[in-house]
Amino acid sequence: MRLFSWWIRRALGAAATLVGVSILVFLALRAMPGGFAETILGPFASEEQQRELAQRYGLDDSALAQYWLWLQAALGGDFGTSMISQEPVADELSSRLPVTGQLAVMAVLAAVFIGVPLGVLTAVRARADGGGTVGRLLSGLGVSLPEFVLGSIVVFLFSRYALGLSVGGYVPFGDDPAANLRAMILPAAVLSVFAISATARTTRDAVLNVLVEPYVTAAVARGESPAFIIRHHILRNAAAPVVVLITTITAYLLGGAIIVEYLFNLPGIGSYVVQAVGRRDYAVVQAGVLLAAAVFIVLNVVADLLVGLIDPRLGVTATGRQT
Amino acid sequence: MNPFLVVDNLAVDYEAPDRRVRALDGVDLTVEPGETVGIVGESGSGKSTLGSAVGRLLPQNAQSVAGTMSVDGEEVFGLSIGGMRRLRRERLGFIFQDPIGSLDPTKRVGAQLKLALRGRGSAPDVARHLERVKLPDPRRVARAYPHQLSGGMAQRVAIAIAMASEPELLVADEPTAALDSQVRDDVLSVVFTLAAEAGSGILWLSHDLAAVGRRCARVAVMYGGRVVEDGPAAEVLARPAHPYTDALAGSAPAAAAPGERLQPVPGRPPVLTGPSPGCAFADRCRFAVQRCAVERPRPVRVRTQDVLCHRAAELAESGALAAHAPPPSRMAPVPVPVGEETT
Amino acid sequence: MVAAFGSMANLGGDPAELAGARLQPPSPEHWLGTDHLGRSLVPRLLEGVGVTLLLSSIAVLATAVLSTALGILAGYAGGALNDLVMRLVELLYAFPSIVLAILVAAVVGPGRPAAMAAIVLVTIPLMTRLVRAASAAVSQRDYVTSAIVSGVRLPKILVRHVLPNVSGTIAVQGTYALSVGILVEGGLSFLGLGVQPPQASLGVLIQEGGVYMVAAPWLIIAPGVVLILAILSINVVGDGLRDRFEPRETRSLR
């Protein structure tokens, strides 16, 4: 019962944050200098034209009324119409979501299957005298390599020396899986470098913290092997911060995807939103930013759920995240 | 019979970024199979380091710099990793100070005990092991997570886990220091009963001279990284031969007669950075002479005790060290009533 | 420090000067070659580093001041103030950093103010949270209680007792925030939403270099390497500070 009410409170909190985020985004975009009408019609449009346009898009209503209309529609899955392309934003987003989603999933998989083992290994091998320096430097380099630098270099190398993988030329996975993977592997790899390094670092820290716990010493004292101790006592105890990090990274990847999509010319959500910012396309920016925030908030709830399952001490009584 | 544990002139250093600290400064100690030995000392005396060293469980910044230590003839610091693991698994057992912390917080008690039984334990086996440590309602305890147990219950679980392999020597590092005083005696009774049944020796590390004297056959007093007095428990308590033991016995509340003032040991224990040039206790010793500060004492025999003190023989003869009230006779292991603890 | 960054921009000649032919490879005359307008890259790079560091440092300084004030007050006072601050922080925390930066650029309009505001908003949530946690922990200690009991005034308690105990957290997080700031500026300017050409910043140079990458790879390699080295070295300093403030024991499984 207590568990149930805790989850209800958690879900309500998440919903409240989402509403707060939507208000913030809505107000922020209304505060933009240079109105929509001017952007669309150019500086030389007549008063008449401007008024007509404002009426058509409801720009004359009060802010509250506009927000309310927009919120109602959004709850029904309607995020309005792009003021530039005249296409429904929801359609555009849902056709672009698979691209961004695939990028994020590929990078997260790399983080889990490469970053976690790397982190465990470097932690277990770490010595007081600074032996793990190499791993630490490498992961330090990994989190210091921004996508726009790494991506530019990758684009340059592969387009100049034709290393067998194409840059650009996105094909949906359903149409031709091989061609899709050929187009996606490079951008996903660029995204993965950060994800893998950050995961490896966090895993290493988490494992180092667990290694000094008395129950690990107790297991060593019972004569258990390192592999046994890692499997039975370390992985689960070190998992909570790693799970939280990976959900954070997933949200970050949605942001990183913006740059990678721009660089590799992929038709994802990121490139759509960047274009929309330049054109002051309210509805698109709102929906895109809101989508990113919503994904993050939902992932956070999922992380809380997972952490509660992993560590019986945290499930019900703790407030989930330490805010 | 050969002694089970032989420590010979063992020295261990901790390396900190800015300095080196000597924790053990030439320890000599022998434990016979099945013998119960109490190691008594203040914090910083080196007793925990000694206990960890038996299982080669020292932190990575610690290293043995001199001397040897062997378990049943096998040199601990020379063993291969696999050999050390076998030694820990088959012949040694450990109990630590923090009972709840030494259990894995993410695993149910039953599952942890099963792991310690190396997968051979069925549910009834698990229950039987929990019953042996006098835990009420073993089935419920087996389903609990460590954080749902009281400290006393958790320590019983840890004892059950440590004793599951019937070790030849059980090293207990202050096993009751974190517990409420009411349950301490019960927990100790469980330890000594199970060890007696299995024929296990006990190395009990404690700061409580009187408590150790009640349970152990022998007492070794540590100071400044060395064993300064070693002998039969009753003798060491009643007629200490080292000035430090004498001071320790005088500072224990239990040793004072009603109305008598407790005598605190003046000063603080030393922090050594290398081999002590003389007797480490010289600064605090009311009998110290010039020689004590510059010459390391060698063990001398006083009555039944081995003592590290230049003036031991002289002090014993003159009777300068007061005789203390004899401790209550060693308590036979008493069955503990079940059900005194709740979550 | 700020002055040093500023004056660096003036070394190595005038960054706007059209010093030679376009897209020339590195030569004794122009050590790092010239760009698409014929400007020498050395002064451009120095200007870029100066602009990026100056902008990020000022933004992180603002973050540090705001986070420290908010975090200490929330952590010490608890209750409603704590809830309010944490709600706001959580709201900002719900945006992935580049998304938040883009939103800021959309509102403020592309340019340096947008980049700075974006850095502040991106770095504030984590730092405020950690300062709050540290200050809440310190506020429970006996010496703070005894200071309250003995009638020491609140500002004095906060400055004398709480601030020194959270300064380690601030130093460590401030260092990491600086590298995040450089990344945010870089990303935003790279997308054309931060610092605007002809002014140079690391992000601007990398974006320009990217365009001419095939013809003149040195244009992206030099600023790219500088950016990576800057972030790497700042993170190493951060790790060092953290190890100093939070030393830890290591153990072996063997």
CSV table of C-alpha atoms in Angstrom, one decimal, chain C residues 30-207:
chain,number,residue,atom,x,y,z
C,30,HIS,CA,51.2,31.3,-40.9
C,31,TRP,CA,52.0,28.5,-38.5
C,32,LEU,CA,48.5,27.1,-38.7
C,33,GLY,CA,47.6,28.1,-42.2
C,34,THR,CA,44.9,30.5,-43.4
C,35,ASP,CA,41.1,30.2,-43.5
C,36,HIS,CA,38.5,30.7,-46.3
C,37,LEU,CA,38.9,34.5,-46.2
C,38,GLY,CA,42.7,34.4,-46.0
C,39,ARG,CA,42.9,35.2,-42.3
C,40,SER,CA,45.8,33.6,-40.4
C,41,LEU,CA,44.6,30.9,-38.1
C,42,VAL,CA,47.0,31.6,-35.2
C,43,PRO,CA,45.5,35.0,-34.1
C,44,ARG,CA,42.0,33.6,-35.0
C,45,LEU,CA,42.6,30.6,-32.7
C,46,LEU,CA,44.0,32.8,-29.9
C,47,GLU,CA,41.0,35.1,-30.2
C,48,GLY,CA,38.7,32.0,-30.2
C,49,VAL,CA,40.3,30.5,-27.1
C,50,GLY,CA,40.1,33.9,-25.3
C,51,VAL,CA,36.4,34.4,-26.2
C,52,THR,CA,35.4,30.9,-25.3
C,53,LEU,CA,37.2,30.9,-22.0
C,54,LEU,CA,36.2,34.4,-21.0
C,55,LEU,CA,32.6,33.7,-21.8
C,56,SER,CA,32.5,30.3,-20.0
C,57,SER,CA,34.4,31.6,-17.0
C,58,ILE,CA,32.0,34.5,-16.5
C,59,ALA,CA,29.0,32.2,-16.9
C,60,VAL,CA,30.5,29.6,-14.5
C,61,LEU,CA,31.3,32.3,-12.0
C,62,ALA,CA,27.6,33.4,-12.1
C,63,THR,CA,26.6,29.8,-11.7
C,64,ALA,CA,28.9,29.4,-8.7
C,65,VAL,CA,27.5,32.5,-7.0
C,66,LEU,CA,23.9,31.6,-7.7
C,67,SER,CA,24.2,28.0,-6.8
C,68,THR,CA,26.1,28.7,-3.6
C,69,ALA,CA,23.6,31.2,-2.4
C,70,LEU,CA,20.6,29.0,-3.4
C,71,GLY,CA,22.1,25.7,-2.2
C,72,ILE,CA,23.3,27.0,1.1
C,73,LEU,CA,20.1,28.7,2.0
C,74,ALA,CA,18.0,25.7,0.8
C,75,GLY,CA,20.2,23.2,2.6
C,76,TYR,CA,20.4,25.2,5.8
C,77,ALA,CA,16.7,26.3,6.0
C,78,GLY,CA,15.1,23.2,4.6
C,79,GLY,CA,11.2,23.3,4.5
C,80,ALA,CA,9.4,25.4,2.0
C,81,LEU,CA,12.4,27.3,0.7
C,82,ASN,CA,14.2,24.1,0.1
C,83,ASP,CA,11.1,22.7,-1.8
C,84,LEU,CA,10.8,25.8,-3.9
C,85,VAL,CA,14.5,25.9,-4.9
C,86,MET,CA,14.6,22.1,-5.6
C,87,ARG,CA,11.4,22.3,-7.7
C,88,LEU,CA,12.9,25.1,-9.9
C,89,VAL,CA,16.2,23.2,-10.2
C,90,GLU,CA,14.3,20.0,-11.1
C,91,LEU,CA,12.5,21.9,-13.8
C,92,LEU,CA,15.7,23.0,-15.4
C,93,TYR,CA,17.2,19.5,-14.9
C,94,ALA,CA,14.4,18.1,-17.1
C,95,PHE,CA,16.0,19.5,-20.2
C,96,PRO,CA,19.0,17.8,-21.9
C,97,SER,CA,21.7,20.4,-22.0
C,98,ILE,CA,21.9,21.2,-25.7
C,99,VAL,CA,18.1,21.3,-25.9
C,100,LEU,CA,18.0,23.9,-23.1
C,101,ALA,CA,20.8,25.8,-24.8
C,102,ILE,CA,18.9,25.8,-28.1
C,103,LEU,CA,15.8,27.0,-26.3
C,104,VAL,CA,17.7,29.9,-24.7
C,105,ALA,CA,19.2,30.8,-28.1
C,106,ALA,CA,15.6,30.7,-29.6
C,107,VAL,CA,14.4,33.1,-26.9
C,108,VAL,CA,17.4,35.5,-26.5
C,109,GLY,CA,18.4,35.3,-30.1
C,110,PRO,CA,21.7,33.8,-31.3
C,111,GLY,CA,24.8,35.5,-29.9
C,112,ARG,CA,27.1,35.7,-26.9
C,113,PRO,CA,24.5,36.6,-24.3
C,114,ALA,CA,22.6,33.4,-25.4
C,115,ALA,CA,25.7,31.3,-25.0
C,116,MET,CA,26.4,32.7,-21.5
C,117,ALA,CA,22.8,32.4,-20.4
C,118,ALA,CA,22.7,28.8,-21.7
C,119,ILE,CA,25.8,27.9,-19.8
C,120,VAL,CA,24.4,29.3,-16.6
C,121,LEU,CA,21.1,27.5,-17.0
C,122,VAL,CA,22.8,24.2,-17.9
C,123,THR,CA,25.3,24.2,-15.1
C,124,ILE,CA,23.1,25.5,-12.3
C,125,PRO,CA,21.0,22.5,-11.4
C,126,LEU,CA,23.7,20.0,-10.6
C,127,MET,CA,25.8,22.5,-8.7
C,128,THR,CA,22.9,23.7,-6.6
C,129,ARG,CA,21.8,20.2,-5.8
C,130,LEU,CA,25.3,19.2,-4.6
C,131,VAL,CA,25.9,22.4,-2.6
C,132,ARG,CA,22.5,21.9,-1.0
C,133,ALA,CA,23.2,18.3,-0.1
C,134,ALA,CA,26.6,19.3,1.4
C,135,SER,CA,25.2,22.2,3.3
C,136,ALA,CA,22.2,20.2,4.6
C,137,ALA,CA,24.7,17.7,6.0
C,138,VAL,CA,26.9,20.3,7.6
C,139,SER,CA,23.9,22.1,9.1
C,140,GLN,CA,23.1,18.9,11.1
C,141,ARG,CA,26.5,18.9,12.8
C,142,ASP,CA,26.9,19.7,16.4
C,143,TYR,CA,29.1,22.7,16.0
C,144,VAL,CA,26.4,24.4,13.9
C,145,THR,CA,23.8,23.6,16.5
C,146,SER,CA,26.0,24.9,19.2
C,147,ALA,CA,26.6,28.1,17.2
C,148,ILE,CA,22.8,28.6,16.9
C,149,VAL,CA,22.2,27.9,20.5
C,150,SER,CA,24.9,30.4,21.6
C,151,GLY,CA,23.1,33.1,19.6
C,152,VAL,CA,25.4,33.6,16.6
C,153,ARG,CA,23.5,35.5,13.9
C,154,LEU,CA,22.4,33.6,10.8
C,155,PRO,CA,24.6,35.3,8.1
C,156,LYS,CA,27.6,34.7,10.3
C,157,ILE,CA,26.7,31.0,10.8
C,158,LEU,CA,26.3,30.5,7.0
C,159,VAL,CA,29.5,32.3,6.2
C,160,ARG,CA,31.7,31.0,9.0
C,161,HIS,CA,30.5,27.4,9.4
C,162,VAL,CA,28.5,26.3,6.4
C,163,LEU,CA,30.4,28.0,3.5
C,164,PRO,CA,33.9,26.6,4.4
C,165,ASN,CA,32.5,23.1,4.5
C,166,VAL,CA,30.9,23.3,1.1
C,167,SER,CA,33.8,25.1,-0.6
C,168,GLY,CA,35.3,21.8,-1.6
C,169,THR,CA,32.1,20.8,-3.5
C,170,ILE,CA,32.0,24.3,-5.1
C,171,ALA,CA,35.6,24.1,-6.3
C,172,VAL,CA,35.2,20.6,-7.7
C,173,GLN,CA,31.8,21.3,-9.3
C,174,GLY,CA,33.0,24.7,-10.6
C,175,THR,CA,35.8,23.0,-12.4
C,176,TYR,CA,33.5,20.5,-14.0
C,177,ALA,CA,31.0,23.2,-14.8
C,178,LEU,CA,33.8,25.1,-16.7
C,179,SER,CA,34.3,22.2,-19.0
C,180,VAL,CA,30.5,21.8,-19.5
C,181,GLY,CA,30.4,25.5,-20.3
C,182,ILE,CA,33.1,25.2,-23.0
C,183,LEU,CA,31.1,22.3,-24.5
C,184,VAL,CA,27.9,24.2,-24.5
C,185,GLU,CA,29.4,27.3,-26.1
C,186,GLY,CA,31.1,25.0,-28.7
C,187,GLY,CA,28.0,23.1,-29.5
C,188,LEU,CA,25.8,26.2,-29.7
C,189,SER,CA,28.2,28.2,-31.8
C,190,PHE,CA,28.7,25.1,-34.0
C,191,LEU,CA,25.0,25.1,-34.7
C,192,GLY,CA,25.3,28.8,-35.5
C,193,LEU,CA,23.2,29.8,-32.5
C,194,GLY,CA,26.0,31.0,-30.2
C,195,VAL,CA,28.9,33.4,-30.9
C,196,GLN,CA,28.4,34.9,-34.3
C,197,PRO,CA,31.1,35.3,-36.9
C,198,PRO,CA,33.2,37.3,-37.7
C,199,GLN,CA,34.0,37.0,-34.0
C,200,ALA,CA,35.9,33.8,-33.3
C,201,SER,CA,35.2,31.2,-30.6
C,202,LEU,CA,36.3,27.6,-30.5
C,203,GLY,CA,32.8,26.6,-31.6
C,204,VAL,CA,32.8,29.1,-34.5
C,205,LEU,CA,36.2,28.0,-35.7
C,206,ILE,CA,35.2,24.3,-35.6
C,207,GLN,CA,32.0,25.1,-37.5
